[in-house]
């Protein structure tokens, strides 16, 4: 096997390979398998050139390869956009042995996954994430979904891809701020399970966040490894998978407060800093570990603070969050780096006290 290509195996309720490397799009036919004859590539305008090249490369082997260009980011995750994809598939007589490829960031793979899950009750899905966030989080694990007027990801299905192909060459032109925002999810994996990630970022952040370096590849693999281990054990979020929500309870409330104009990772960075303060107040996380959060997130130029006057509206948004169960807020906190647990039913005064630590 090519030394530069890494294969990470998802097991358990679902089974597929996540391939990480450079120039690995040539593996798409292998991932599609022998029975496919028609393919729909769902992509954003940003990766239009890659989508056309992929269509041309696959065109020689398959009966029909069609493109569905969908809006960037969250605007893709609408029922009208899914209906646009279904229409293309219907007009081209897609059958159950045909396939969907999701090519783009996290929103596109969420949409493409939903389209694949629902067409004829499920066709083959290949995810080709083109952002850091997509590679280490959205494309792996089988969460698919759409937003509604009432909130994010309220409609969806757990539907595993047949393969995930992470071509690091696709990140070369990613805007720097988007790449660094994606690193919030990489750092998250470091905090909850894989301290080597934190070591690599602290050792040399410029090298760690340069997509051309071996250190970058190692970081992406380590973060995917965390996600793969978790979803292999708990595909449908019955328990363990909840640790992936580290920093997300407050982070989602901030995204809501910012009308979803902030990048996900930027809000999650503040959410992780808050969770670290909460972990310290809850009694277990050391000052040193909290400082490590501050150091790593600062190296990634991610924010740590949010305005003090916003607490009541953030609290209200968290209480509405779908992760609040039976009216009780739930947070993932750490007892130490790599040791996450659920913290539920916390006194509001403690929640507010933790917020004061990050308020500016
Ligand atoms: N993004 C969190 C999860 O996949 O469960």
Coordinates of C-alpha atoms and ligand atoms in Angstrom, one line a residue:
X1 CA 0.0 0.0 0.0
X2 CA 1.1 3.6 -0.7
X3 CA 2.9 4.8 2.5
X4 CA 1.1 8.1 2.3
X5 CA -2.3 6.7 2.3
X6 CA -4.0 5.8 5.6
X7 CA -7.1 3.7 6.0
X8 CA -9.2 4.0 9.2
X9 CA -11.9 1.4 9.6
X10 CA -15.3 2.2 11.1
X11 CA -16.8 -0.9 12.8
X12 CA -19.7 -1.9 14.9
X13 CA -23.3 -1.2 13.6
X14 CA -21.8 0.1 10.4
X15 CA -18.6 -0.7 8.5
X16 CA -16.7 1.4 6.1
X17 CA -13.2 2.8 5.5
X18 CA -12.1 6.4 5.8
X19 CA -9.2 7.0 3.5
X20 CA -6.8 9.9 4.2
X21 CA -4.0 10.9 1.8
X22 CA -3.0 13.1 -1.1
X23 CA -4.3 12.5 -4.6
X24 CA -6.7 9.8 -3.3
X25 CA -9.7 10.7 -5.5
X26 CA -8.6 7.9 -7.8
X27 CA -10.0 5.6 -5.2
X28 CA -13.6 6.7 -5.8
X29 CA -14.4 3.9 -8.3
X30 CA -13.2 1.3 -5.9
X31 CA -15.4 2.9 -3.2
X32 CA -18.4 2.9 -5.6
X33 CA -18.2 -0.8 -6.3
X34 CA -19.3 -2.8 -9.3
X35 CA -23.1 -2.4 -9.3
X36 CA -23.4 1.3 -9.6
X37 CA -24.3 2.7 -13.0
X38 CA -25.5 6.3 -12.3
X39 CA -23.9 8.8 -10.0
X40 CA -25.1 12.2 -8.6
X41 CA -22.3 14.4 -7.4
X42 CA -23.8 16.9 -4.9
X43 CA -21.4 19.9 -4.6
X44 CA -21.1 23.6 -3.8
X45 CA -20.0 26.3 -6.3
X46 CA -16.7 26.6 -4.4
X47 CA -15.6 23.1 -5.5
X48 CA -17.2 23.3 -9.0
X49 CA -13.9 22.7 -10.7
X50 CA -13.2 19.5 -8.6
X51 CA -16.7 18.3 -9.2
X52 CA -16.4 18.7 -13.0
X53 CA -13.0 16.9 -13.0
X54 CA -14.5 14.1 -11.0
X55 CA -17.5 13.9 -13.3
X56 CA -15.2 13.7 -16.3
X57 CA -12.9 11.0 -14.7
X58 CA -15.9 8.9 -13.7
X59 CA -17.8 9.5 -17.0
X60 CA -15.6 7.0 -18.8
X61 CA -16.6 4.2 -16.5
X62 CA -20.3 4.8 -15.6
X63 CA -23.5 5.2 -17.6
X64 CA -24.3 8.7 -16.3
X65 CA -22.6 11.1 -13.9
X66 CA -24.6 14.1 -13.0
X67 CA -23.8 17.2 -11.0
X68 CA -26.1 19.0 -8.5
X69 CA -24.7 22.3 -7.6
X70 CA -26.2 23.4 -4.3
X71 CA -25.7 26.6 -2.2
X72 CA -22.7 27.0 0.1
X73 CA -22.9 26.3 3.9
X74 CA -26.2 26.1 5.8
X75 CA -28.3 27.3 2.9
X76 CA -27.7 23.8 1.4
X77 CA -29.5 22.1 4.2
X78 CA -33.1 23.0 3.1
X79 CA -35.9 20.7 2.0
X80 CA -36.1 22.6 -1.3
X81 CA -32.4 21.8 -2.0
X82 CA -33.0 18.1 -1.2
X83 CA -36.0 18.2 -3.6
X84 CA -33.8 19.7 -6.3
X85 CA -31.5 16.6 -5.9
X86 CA -34.4 14.2 -5.9
X87 CA -35.7 15.8 -9.1
X88 CA -32.4 15.2 -10.9
X89 CA -32.4 11.6 -9.7
X90 CA -36.0 11.0 -10.7
X91 CA -35.6 12.5 -14.1
X92 CA -32.5 10.3 -14.7
X93 CA -34.3 7.2 -13.4
X94 CA -31.9 6.5 -10.6
X95 CA -32.4 3.0 -9.1
X96 CA -31.5 1.5 -5.8
X97 CA -28.1 0.4 -7.1
X98 CA -27.0 3.9 -8.1
X99 CA -25.1 6.3 -5.9
X100 CA -24.7 9.8 -4.5
X101 CA -21.4 11.5 -3.8
X102 CA -21.3 14.4 -1.3
X103 CA -18.4 16.7 -2.3
X104 CA -17.9 19.8 -0.1
X105 CA -18.0 21.0 3.5
X106 CA -20.0 19.6 6.4
X107 CA -23.3 21.1 5.2
X108 CA -23.0 19.4 1.8
X109 CA -22.2 16.0 3.2
X110 CA -25.1 16.4 5.6
X111 CA -27.4 17.2 2.7
X112 CA -26.0 14.6 0.3
X113 CA -26.3 12.0 3.1
X114 CA -30.0 12.8 3.6
X115 CA -30.6 12.6 -0.1
X116 CA -28.9 9.2 -0.3
X117 CA -30.7 8.0 2.8
X118 CA -34.1 8.9 1.4
X119 CA -33.9 8.1 -2.3
X120 CA -35.7 4.8 -2.8
X121 CA -35.1 4.3 1.0
X122 CA -31.4 4.4 0.6
X123 CA -28.7 4.3 -2.1
X124 CA -24.9 4.1 -1.9
X125 CA -23.2 7.2 -0.5
X126 CA -19.6 8.3 -0.8
X127 CA -18.5 11.4 1.2
X128 CA -15.6 13.4 -0.1
X129 CA -15.2 16.2 2.4
X130 CA -13.3 19.4 1.3
X131 CA -12.9 21.1 4.6
X132 CA -11.1 20.3 7.8
X133 CA -14.4 20.3 9.7
X134 CA -15.9 17.9 7.1
X135 CA -13.0 15.5 7.3
X136 CA -12.7 15.2 11.0
X137 CA -16.4 15.5 11.9
X138 CA -19.4 15.9 9.5
X139 CA -18.4 13.3 6.8
X140 CA -17.7 10.5 9.3
X141 CA -20.3 8.9 11.5
X142 CA -23.5 8.9 9.4
X143 CA -25.3 11.9 10.8
X144 CA -27.3 13.4 7.9
X145 CA -29.8 16.2 8.1
X146 CA -31.6 19.4 7.1
X147 CA -32.6 22.5 9.0
X148 CA -36.1 23.8 9.4
X149 CA -37.5 27.3 10.2
X150 CA -37.6 26.1 13.9
X151 CA -33.9 25.0 14.2
X152 CA -30.8 23.2 12.9
X153 CA -30.7 19.5 12.1
X154 CA -34.3 18.9 13.2
X155 CA -34.8 16.6 10.2
X156 CA -32.4 13.8 9.4
X157 CA -31.4 10.2 9.6
X158 CA -28.5 8.2 10.8
X159 CA -27.2 6.8 7.5
X160 CA -23.6 5.6 7.1
X161 CA -21.6 6.3 4.0
X162 CA -20.1 3.3 2.0
X163 CA -16.8 5.2 2.2
X164 CA -15.2 8.5 3.1
X165 CA -12.3 9.8 1.0
X166 CA -10.3 12.6 2.5
X167 CA -7.9 14.1 -0.1
X168 CA -5.7 16.5 1.7
X169 CA -4.8 18.2 -1.6
X170 CA -8.3 19.6 -1.6
X171 CA -7.5 21.7 1.5
X172 CA -4.6 23.6 -0.2
X173 CA -6.9 26.5 -1.3
X174 CA -9.1 26.5 1.8
X175 CA -9.3 30.1 3.3
X176 CA -7.0 30.3 6.3
X177 CA -9.8 31.4 8.7
X178 CA -12.0 28.4 7.6
X179 CA -9.1 26.0 8.1
X180 CA -8.4 27.3 11.6
X181 CA -12.1 27.2 12.5
X182 CA -12.1 23.6 11.5
X183 CA -9.2 23.0 13.8
X184 CA -11.5 23.7 16.8
X185 CA -12.9 20.2 16.1
X186 CA -9.4 18.8 15.8
X187 CA -8.5 20.4 19.2
X188 CA -11.8 19.1 20.6
X189 CA -10.6 15.5 19.8
X190 CA -7.3 16.4 21.6
X191 CA -9.1 17.6 24.7
X192 CA -11.6 14.7 25.0
X193 CA -9.4 11.8 23.9
X194 CA -6.1 12.3 22.2
X195 CA -3.5 14.6 23.9
X196 CA -1.0 14.0 21.1
X197 CA -3.1 16.4 19.0
X198 CA -2.5 19.1 21.6
X199 CA 1.2 18.3 21.7
X200 CA 1.5 18.7 17.9
X201 CA -0.3 22.1 18.0
X202 CA 1.8 23.3 20.8
X203 CA 5.0 22.1 19.3
X204 CA 4.6 24.3 16.1
X205 CA 1.3 25.6 15.2
X206 CA 2.4 26.9 11.8
X207 CA 3.6 23.4 10.8
X208 CA 0.6 21.7 12.4
X209 CA -1.9 23.8 10.4
X210 CA -0.1 23.7 7.1
X211 CA -1.9 21.2 4.9
X212 CA 1.3 20.2 3.1
X213 CA 3.1 18.9 6.1
X214 CA 3.2 15.3 7.6
X215 CA 2.2 16.8 11.0
X216 CA -1.0 18.1 9.5
X217 CA -1.8 14.7 8.0
X218 CA -1.1 13.1 11.4
X219 CA -3.4 15.5 13.1
X220 CA -6.3 14.9 10.7
X221 CA -5.8 11.1 11.1
X222 CA -5.7 11.4 14.9
X223 CA -8.9 13.4 15.0
X224 CA -10.6 11.1 12.6
X225 CA -9.4 8.2 14.7
X226 CA -11.2 9.7 17.8
X227 CA -14.4 10.1 15.8
X228 CA -14.2 6.6 14.3
X229 CA -13.6 5.0 17.7
X230 CA -16.6 6.8 19.2
X231 CA -19.1 6.1 16.3
X232 CA -17.9 2.5 16.0
X233 CA -19.0 2.0 19.6
X234 CA -22.1 4.2 19.6
X235 CA -23.5 4.9 16.1
X236 CA -26.9 6.3 17.2
X237 CA -25.8 8.4 20.1
X238 CA -27.1 6.2 22.8
X239 CA -24.3 7.3 25.2
X240 CA -20.6 7.6 24.4
X241 CA -21.1 9.6 21.2
X242 CA -22.3 12.5 23.4
X243 CA -18.7 13.2 24.2
X244 CA -18.3 14.6 20.7
X245 CA -20.5 17.5 21.9
X246 CA -17.7 18.9 24.1
X247 CA -18.1 22.7 23.9
X248 CA -21.2 22.4 21.8
X249 CA -24.0 23.2 24.4
X250 CA -22.8 26.8 24.8
X251 CA -21.3 26.8 21.3
X252 CA -24.7 26.1 19.7
X253 CA -26.3 28.8 21.7
X254 CA -23.7 31.3 20.5
X255 CA -24.3 30.2 16.9
X256 CA -28.0 30.8 17.4
X257 CA -27.2 34.3 19.0
X258 CA -25.0 35.1 16.0
X259 CA -27.8 34.1 13.6
X260 CA -25.6 31.3 12.2
X261 CA -23.2 33.9 10.7
X262 CA -20.2 32.6 12.7
X263 CA -18.2 29.6 11.6
X264 CA -19.1 26.6 13.8
X265 CA -15.6 26.1 15.1
X266 CA -15.3 29.7 16.3
X267 CA -18.4 29.3 18.5
X268 CA -17.3 25.9 19.6
X269 CA -13.9 27.3 20.7
X270 CA -15.7 29.6 23.2
X271 CA -17.9 26.7 24.2
X272 CA -14.9 24.6 25.0
X273 CA -13.3 27.3 27.1
X274 CA -16.6 27.5 29.0
X275 CA -16.8 23.8 29.4
X276 CA -13.2 23.8 30.8
X277 CA -14.2 26.5 33.3
X278 CA -17.3 24.4 34.2
X279 CA -15.1 21.3 34.6
X280 CA -12.9 23.2 37.0
X281 CA -15.8 24.4 39.0
X282 CA -17.4 21.0 39.0
X283 CA -14.4 20.0 40.9
X284 CA -12.0 17.9 38.8
X285 CA -10.3 19.8 36.0
X286 CA -7.0 21.3 37.1
X287 CA -6.0 24.9 36.5
X288 CA -3.2 23.7 34.3
X289 CA -5.6 21.8 32.0
X290 CA -7.8 24.9 31.7
X291 CA -4.7 26.9 30.8
X292 CA -3.9 24.3 28.2
X293 CA -7.3 25.0 26.6
X294 CA -6.5 28.7 26.6
X295 CA -3.0 28.1 25.1
X296 CA -4.1 25.7 22.3
X297 CA -7.1 27.7 21.2
X298 CA -5.1 31.0 21.3
X299 CA -2.4 29.4 19.1
X300 CA -5.2 28.5 16.6
X301 CA -6.3 32.2 16.8
X302 CA -9.7 31.1 18.0
X303 CA -11.7 33.2 20.4
X304 CA -12.1 32.4 24.1
X305 CA -14.6 35.0 25.3
X306 CA -18.1 36.3 24.7
X307 CA -19.9 39.4 26.0
X308 CA -21.0 39.3 29.7
X309 CA -24.4 40.8 29.0
X310 CA -25.5 37.9 26.8
X311 CA -25.8 35.3 29.6
X312 CA -29.6 35.2 30.0
X313 CA -30.3 34.8 26.3
X314 CA -27.6 32.2 26.0
X315 CA -29.1 30.2 28.9
X316 CA -32.6 30.4 27.3
X317 CA -31.1 29.1 24.0
X318 CA -29.3 26.3 25.7
X319 CA -32.5 25.3 27.5
X320 CA -34.2 25.0 24.1
X321 CA -31.3 23.0 22.7
X322 CA -32.4 19.5 21.7
X323 CA -29.7 18.1 23.9
X324 CA -31.5 19.3 27.0
X325 CA -33.3 16.2 28.2
X326 CA -36.4 16.4 30.5
X327 CA -35.7 20.1 30.9
X328 CA -32.2 19.4 32.3
X329 CA -29.1 21.0 30.7
X330 CA -26.4 18.6 29.9
X331 CA -22.7 19.5 29.4
X332 CA -19.7 17.4 28.5
X333 CA -16.9 18.3 31.0
X334 CA -13.5 16.8 31.6
X335 CA -12.1 15.4 34.8
X336 CA -8.7 15.6 33.1
X337 CA -7.5 15.9 29.5
X338 CA -8.8 12.8 27.8
X339 CA -11.4 12.0 30.5
X340 CA -14.8 13.4 29.5
X341 CA -18.1 12.8 31.3
X342 CA -21.6 14.2 31.3
X343 CA -22.5 16.9 33.8
X344 CA -26.3 17.3 34.2
X345 CA -28.7 19.1 36.5
X346 CA -26.1 21.8 37.4
X347 CA -27.2 24.7 39.6
X348 CA -27.8 27.8 37.4
X349 CA -25.6 29.9 39.7
X350 CA -22.6 27.6 38.9
X351 CA -23.4 27.8 35.2
X352 CA -23.4 31.6 35.4
X353 CA -20.2 31.6 37.6
X354 CA -18.4 29.6 34.9
X355 CA -19.7 32.1 32.3
X356 CA -18.2 35.0 34.2
X357 CA -14.8 33.4 33.7
X358 CA -15.1 33.7 30.0
X359 CA -17.1 36.9 29.7
X360 CA -15.5 40.0 28.3
Ligands
LIG1 N1 -20.8 16.0 15.3 C1 -21.0 15.2 16.4 C2 -21.4 13.8 16.0 O1 -21.2 13.4 14.9 O2 -21.9 13.1 16.8

